[in-house]
Amino acid sequence: MSGRIDIETIEKIRKRIRLCDYLAVAQLYLKDDFLLERPLTPEDIKPRLLGHWGTCHGIDVAYANFKSYFGADPNFNFILGPGHGFPALQANLFIDGDLEKVDPKATVNAAGVAYICKSFSWPDGFPSHASPYTPGIITEGGELGYALANAYGLNLGHPEKITAVLMGDGELETATAIDSLNLRNLLSGRNNGKVLPILHLNGYKISAPSIYARKSEREMNELIRGFGFEPVWLDGEDTEAIQMILAKNIKNPFYILKTEKGYGGPNRHHEAHQIPLKNPKSDPAELQALEEWLKSYNLPELFDEEKGVLI
């Protein structure tokens, strides 16, 4: 594991985030024209739109940054609390080839993109939330609420393990999640692995601001320090700064990752929690907005129909 950070690594992480964001949107909306080879038509849009966009960008930011820094270690694990952000998780597993290992149709090429996008929230396809069909997932719906407890359990008796665990700010309001912070005092000894909690502070739950979004930075710092962690703030759009912070040897870190809910999409805040554009199949203005949204990721820089992933 090296503390050296170069421009090529930073650019690769940024491109990965863009590609996974694109694939998340495509999974939510498209049943054809997955690589935008022509203008979108109403026939390209799924008849029923199911899933959650709002948390996806933050998941992609966390996954890309932590995997880039720690991923070379075979004992590194990533646990996702917000399993409803499944399009982001599946996008990451897809481009790494992890999904193909358990599903031969998920080839990392144009055919695979078509397969995962059309099959998302589709009859006999992938569910809208993380499920045991997903590599590394053991619970239906993901691990919302008890992700941190699972991380400590996974590392119990395995000092070689490093486990990053992403929790939503609405998730931390649950009794199980907030109480799991006490596990640091019980299970942070030399005989157990290192847990890296990450709070995704994007400000909103499904219909309102989260409690922690309303707290000041000082209040958050005091809360986290009260559980014995060192609060470490991460700007989700500053990849270089994130990598520099990860390279520091911080004892008992608790990372607070700030991104805007629905970042990159046409709506923000609670309006982006599930499906930001609800009627692109019937509303020409929304269809155009969706096409512009997808084009904003500049897919030709990231993916080629023949070569596959370009990052």
Coordinates of N, CA and C in Angstrom, one line a residue, residues 25-159:
V25 N -27.5 5.6 -13.9 CA -28.7 6.3 -14.5 C -29.2 5.4 -15.6
A26 N -28.4 4.8 -16.4 CA -28.8 3.9 -17.5 C -29.6 2.7 -17.0
Q27 N -29.2 2.1 -15.9 CA -30.0 1.0 -15.3 C -31.3 1.5 -14.8
L28 N -31.4 2.7 -14.3 CA -32.7 3.1 -13.8 C -33.7 3.4 -14.9
Y29 N -33.2 3.9 -16.1 CA -34.1 4.4 -17.1 C -34.2 3.6 -18.4
L30 N -33.1 3.0 -18.8 CA -33.1 2.5 -20.2 C -33.4 1.0 -20.4
K31 N -34.1 0.8 -21.5 CA -34.3 -0.6 -22.0 C -33.8 -0.8 -23.4
D32 N -33.1 0.3 -23.9 CA -32.5 0.2 -25.2 C -31.6 1.5 -25.4
D33 N -30.8 1.4 -26.4 CA -29.9 2.6 -26.7 C -29.0 2.9 -25.5
F34 N -28.4 1.8 -24.9 CA -27.7 1.9 -23.7 C -26.4 2.7 -23.8
L35 N -25.8 2.8 -25.0 CA -24.6 3.6 -25.2 C -24.8 4.9 -25.9
L36 N -26.1 5.3 -26.0 CA -26.5 6.6 -26.7 C -25.9 6.7 -28.1
E37 N -26.1 5.6 -28.8 CA -25.6 5.6 -30.2 C -26.6 6.4 -31.2
R38 N -27.7 6.8 -30.7 CA -28.7 7.6 -31.4 C -29.5 8.4 -30.4
P39 N -30.3 9.4 -30.9 CA -31.1 10.1 -29.9 C -32.1 9.2 -29.2
L40 N -32.3 9.5 -27.9 CA -33.3 8.7 -27.2 C -34.7 8.9 -27.7
T41 N -35.5 7.8 -27.7 CA -36.9 7.9 -28.0 C -37.7 7.3 -26.8
P42 N -39.0 7.6 -26.8 CA -39.8 7.0 -25.7 C -39.7 5.5 -25.6
E43 N -39.5 4.8 -26.7 CA -39.4 3.4 -26.7 C -38.2 2.9 -26.0
D44 N -37.2 3.7 -25.8 CA -36.0 3.4 -25.1 C -36.1 3.4 -23.6
I45 N -37.2 3.9 -23.1 CA -37.4 4.1 -21.7 C -38.2 2.9 -21.1
K46 N -37.9 2.5 -19.9 CA -38.6 1.4 -19.3 C -40.0 1.8 -18.9
P47 N -41.0 0.9 -19.0 CA -42.4 1.3 -18.8 C -42.7 1.6 -17.3
R48 N -41.9 1.1 -16.4 CA -42.0 1.4 -15.0 C -40.6 1.7 -14.4
L49 N -40.5 2.9 -13.8 CA -39.2 3.3 -13.3 C -39.1 3.0 -11.8
L50 N -38.2 2.1 -11.4 CA -38.0 1.7 -10.0 C -36.5 1.9 -9.6
G51 N -36.3 2.3 -8.4 CA -34.9 2.4 -7.9 C -34.6 3.7 -7.2
H52 N -33.4 3.9 -6.8 CA -33.0 5.1 -6.1 C -31.7 5.7 -6.8
W53 N -31.8 7.0 -7.1 CA -30.6 7.7 -7.7 C -29.9 8.5 -6.7
G54 N -30.6 9.1 -5.7 CA -30.0 10.2 -4.9 C -28.7 9.8 -4.2
T55 N -28.5 8.6 -3.7 CA -27.3 8.1 -3.0 C -26.2 7.6 -3.9
C56 N -26.5 7.4 -5.2 CA -25.6 6.6 -6.1 C -24.3 7.3 -6.3
H57 N -24.3 8.6 -6.5 CA -23.0 9.3 -6.7 C -22.1 9.2 -5.5
G58 N -22.6 9.3 -4.3 CA -21.8 9.2 -3.1 C -21.2 7.8 -3.0
I59 N -22.0 6.8 -3.3 CA -21.5 5.4 -3.3 C -20.4 5.2 -4.2
D60 N -20.5 5.8 -5.4 CA -19.5 5.7 -6.5 C -18.2 6.4 -6.0
V61 N -18.4 7.5 -5.4 CA -17.2 8.3 -4.9 C -16.5 7.5 -3.8
A62 N -17.2 6.9 -2.8 CA -16.6 6.2 -1.8 C -16.0 4.9 -2.3
Y63 N -16.7 4.2 -3.1 CA -16.2 2.9 -3.7 C -14.9 3.1 -4.5
A64 N -14.9 4.1 -5.4 CA -13.8 4.4 -6.2 C -12.5 4.8 -5.4
N65 N -12.7 5.7 -4.5 CA -11.6 6.2 -3.7 C -11.0 5.2 -2.8
F66 N -11.8 4.5 -2.0 CA -11.3 3.6 -1.0 C -10.8 2.3 -1.7
K67 N -11.4 1.9 -2.8 CA -10.9 0.7 -3.5 C -9.5 1.1 -4.2
S68 N -9.4 2.3 -4.7 CA -8.2 2.7 -5.4 C -7.0 2.6 -4.4
Y69 N -7.3 3.1 -3.1 CA -6.2 3.2 -2.2 C -5.9 1.8 -1.5
F70 N -7.0 1.2 -1.1 CA -6.8 -0.1 -0.3 C -7.0 -1.4 -1.1
G71 N -7.6 -1.2 -2.3 CA -8.0 -2.4 -3.0 C -6.9 -3.4 -3.4
A72 N -5.7 -3.0 -3.4 CA -4.6 -3.9 -3.7 C -4.4 -4.9 -2.6
D73 N -4.9 -4.6 -1.4 CA -4.8 -5.5 -0.3 C -5.9 -6.6 -0.4
P74 N -5.5 -7.9 -0.5 CA -6.5 -8.9 -0.6 C -7.5 -9.0 0.6
N75 N -7.1 -8.4 1.7 CA -7.9 -8.4 2.9 C -8.8 -7.2 3.0
F76 N -8.9 -6.4 2.0 CA -9.8 -5.2 2.0 C -11.2 -5.6 1.7
N77 N -12.2 -5.1 2.4 CA -13.6 -5.3 2.2 C -14.3 -4.0 2.2
F78 N -15.4 -4.0 1.4 CA -16.3 -2.8 1.4 C -17.7 -3.2 1.7
I79 N -18.3 -2.7 2.8 CA -19.7 -3.0 3.1 C -20.5 -1.7 2.9
L80 N -21.7 -2.0 2.2 CA -22.6 -0.9 1.8 C -23.9 -0.9 2.7
G81 N -24.1 0.1 3.4 CA -25.3 0.3 4.2 C -26.5 0.6 3.3
P82 N -26.4 1.7 2.5 CA -27.6 2.0 1.6 C -27.8 1.1 0.4
G83 N -28.3 -0.1 0.7 CA -28.4 -1.1 -0.4 C -29.5 -0.7 -1.4
H84 N -30.3 0.4 -1.1 CA -31.2 0.9 -2.1 C -30.5 1.6 -3.2
G85 N -29.2 2.0 -3.0 CA -28.4 2.6 -4.1 C -27.8 1.5 -4.9
F86 N -28.5 0.4 -5.1 CA -27.9 -0.8 -5.8 C -27.4 -0.5 -7.2
P87 N -28.0 0.4 -8.0 CA -27.4 0.7 -9.3 C -25.9 1.0 -9.3
A88 N -25.5 1.8 -8.3 CA -24.1 2.2 -8.1 C -23.3 1.0 -7.8
L89 N -23.7 0.2 -6.8 CA -22.9 -1.0 -6.4 C -22.8 -1.9 -7.6
Q90 N -23.9 -2.2 -8.3 CA -23.8 -3.1 -9.4 C -22.9 -2.6 -10.5
A91 N -22.9 -1.2 -10.8 CA -22.0 -0.6 -11.8 C -20.6 -0.9 -11.4
N92 N -20.2 -0.8 -10.1 CA -18.8 -1.0 -9.7 C -18.4 -2.5 -9.8
L93 N -19.3 -3.4 -9.4 CA -19.0 -4.8 -9.5 C -18.9 -5.2 -11.0
F94 N -19.7 -4.5 -11.8 CA -19.7 -4.9 -13.3 C -18.4 -4.5 -13.9
I95 N -17.9 -3.2 -13.7 CA -16.7 -2.8 -14.4 C -15.5 -3.5 -13.9
D96 N -15.5 -4.0 -12.6 CA -14.4 -4.7 -12.1 C -14.4 -6.2 -12.5
G97 N -15.4 -6.6 -13.2 CA -15.5 -8.0 -13.6 C -16.0 -9.0 -12.5
D98 N -16.4 -8.4 -11.3 CA -16.8 -9.3 -10.2 C -18.2 -9.9 -10.5
L99 N -19.0 -9.1 -11.2 CA -20.4 -9.6 -11.5 C -20.3 -10.7 -12.5
E100 N -19.4 -10.6 -13.5 CA -19.3 -11.6 -14.5 C -18.9 -13.0 -13.9
K101 N -18.1 -13.0 -12.8 CA -17.7 -14.2 -12.2 C -18.9 -15.1 -11.7
V102 N -20.0 -14.4 -11.4 CA -21.1 -15.2 -10.9 C -22.3 -15.2 -12.0
D103 N -22.2 -14.3 -13.0 CA -23.2 -14.2 -14.0 C -22.5 -14.0 -15.3
P104 N -22.4 -15.1 -16.1 CA -21.6 -15.0 -17.4 C -22.2 -14.0 -18.4
K105 N -23.4 -13.6 -18.2 CA -24.0 -12.6 -19.2 C -23.5 -11.2 -18.9
A106 N -22.9 -11.0 -17.7 CA -22.5 -9.6 -17.4 C -21.0 -9.4 -17.9
T107 N -20.8 -9.6 -19.1 CA -19.5 -9.4 -19.7 C -19.2 -7.9 -19.8
V108 N -17.9 -7.6 -19.6 CA -17.5 -6.2 -19.5 C -17.3 -5.6 -20.9
N109 N -18.4 -5.5 -21.6 CA -18.5 -5.0 -23.0 C -19.9 -4.5 -23.3
A110 N -20.1 -4.1 -24.5 CA -21.4 -3.5 -24.8 C -22.6 -4.4 -24.5
A111 N -22.4 -5.7 -24.8 CA -23.5 -6.7 -24.5 C -23.7 -6.7 -23.0
G112 N -22.7 -6.7 -22.2 CA -22.9 -6.7 -20.8 C -23.6 -5.4 -20.3
V113 N -23.2 -4.3 -20.8 CA -23.9 -3.0 -20.5 C -25.4 -3.2 -20.7
A114 N -25.7 -3.7 -21.9 CA -27.1 -3.8 -22.3 C -27.8 -4.8 -21.3
Y115 N -27.1 -5.8 -20.9 CA -27.7 -6.9 -20.0 C -28.0 -6.3 -18.6
I116 N -27.0 -5.6 -18.0 CA -27.2 -5.1 -16.7 C -28.2 -4.0 -16.6
C117 N -28.3 -3.2 -17.7 CA -29.2 -2.0 -17.7 C -30.6 -2.5 -17.9
K118 N -30.8 -3.3 -18.9 CA -32.2 -3.7 -19.2 C -32.7 -4.6 -18.1
S119 N -31.9 -5.4 -17.5 CA -32.3 -6.4 -16.5 C -32.5 -5.7 -15.1
F120 N -32.1 -4.5 -14.9 CA -32.3 -3.9 -13.6 C -33.8 -3.5 -13.4
S121 N -34.3 -4.0 -12.3 CA -35.8 -3.8 -12.0 C -36.6 -4.2 -13.1
W122 N -36.4 -5.4 -13.6 CA -37.0 -6.0 -14.8 C -37.5 -7.4 -14.4
P123 N -38.6 -7.9 -14.9 CA -39.0 -9.2 -14.6 C -37.9 -10.3 -14.9
D124 N -37.7 -11.1 -13.9 CA -36.6 -12.2 -14.0 C -35.2 -11.6 -14.1
G125 N -35.1 -10.3 -13.8 CA -33.8 -9.6 -13.8 C -33.2 -9.3 -12.5
F126 N -32.6 -8.2 -12.3 CA -32.0 -7.8 -11.0 C -33.0 -7.0 -10.2
P127 N -33.0 -7.2 -8.9 CA -33.9 -6.4 -8.1 C -33.4 -4.9 -8.0
S128 N -34.3 -4.1 -7.4 CA -33.9 -2.6 -7.3 C -33.0 -2.4 -6.2
H129 N -32.9 -3.3 -5.2 CA -32.0 -3.2 -4.0 C -31.0 -4.3 -4.0
A130 N -29.9 -4.1 -3.3 CA -28.9 -5.2 -3.1 C -29.6 -6.4 -2.6
S131 N -29.2 -7.6 -3.0 CA -29.8 -8.8 -2.6 C -28.7 -9.9 -2.6
P132 N -29.1 -11.1 -2.1 CA -28.1 -12.2 -2.2 C -27.7 -12.7 -3.6
Y133 N -28.4 -12.2 -4.6 CA -27.9 -12.4 -6.0 C -26.6 -11.7 -6.3
T134 N -26.3 -10.7 -5.5 CA -25.2 -9.8 -5.7 C -23.9 -10.4 -5.1
P135 N -22.8 -10.5 -5.8 CA -21.5 -11.0 -5.1 C -21.2 -10.2 -3.8
G136 N -21.0 -11.0 -2.8 CA -20.7 -10.4 -1.5 C -21.8 -9.9 -0.6
I137 N -23.1 -10.0 -1.1 CA -24.2 -9.6 -0.3 C -24.9 -10.8 0.3
I138 N -25.2 -10.8 1.5 CA -25.9 -11.9 2.2 C -27.3 -11.6 2.7
T139 N -27.7 -10.3 2.6 CA -29.0 -9.9 3.1 C -29.9 -9.3 2.0
E140 N -31.2 -9.5 2.1 CA -32.1 -8.9 1.1 C -32.3 -7.5 1.4
G141 N -32.1 -6.6 0.4 CA -32.3 -5.2 0.6 C -31.0 -4.4 1.0
G142 N -29.9 -5.2 1.3 CA -28.7 -4.5 1.7 C -28.6 -4.6 3.2
E143 N -27.7 -3.7 3.8 CA -27.4 -3.8 5.2 C -27.7 -2.5 5.9
L144 N -28.8 -1.8 5.5 CA -29.1 -0.5 6.0 C -29.4 -0.6 7.5
G145 N -28.6 0.2 8.3 CA -28.8 0.2 9.8 C -27.8 -0.6 10.5
Y146 N -27.5 -1.8 10.1 CA -26.5 -2.7 10.8 C -25.2 -2.9 10.0
A147 N -24.9 -2.1 9.1 CA -23.7 -2.3 8.3 C -22.5 -2.2 9.1
L148 N -22.4 -1.2 10.1 CA -21.2 -1.0 10.9 C -21.1 -2.2 11.8
A149 N -22.2 -2.7 12.4 CA -22.1 -3.9 13.3 C -21.5 -5.1 12.5
N150 N -22.0 -5.2 11.2 CA -21.5 -6.3 10.4 C -20.0 -6.2 10.1
A151 N -19.5 -4.9 9.9 CA -18.1 -4.7 9.7 C -17.3 -5.1 10.8
Y152 N -17.7 -4.8 12.0 CA -16.9 -5.2 13.2 C -17.0 -6.7 13.4
G153 N -18.1 -7.3 13.1 CA -18.2 -8.8 13.1 C -17.4 -9.5 12.1
L154 N -17.3 -8.9 10.9 CA -16.4 -9.5 9.9 C -15.0 -9.5 10.3
N155 N -14.5 -8.4 11.0 CA -13.1 -8.3 11.4 C -12.8 -9.0 12.7
L156 N -13.8 -9.5 13.4 CA -13.6 -10.1 14.7 C -12.6 -11.3 14.5
G157 N -11.5 -11.2 15.2 CA -10.5 -12.3 15.2 C -9.7 -12.4 13.9
H158 N -9.8 -11.3 13.1 CA -9.0 -11.3 11.8 C -8.2 -9.9 11.8
P159 N -7.1 -9.8 12.4 CA -6.3 -8.6 12.5 C -5.8 -8.2 11.1

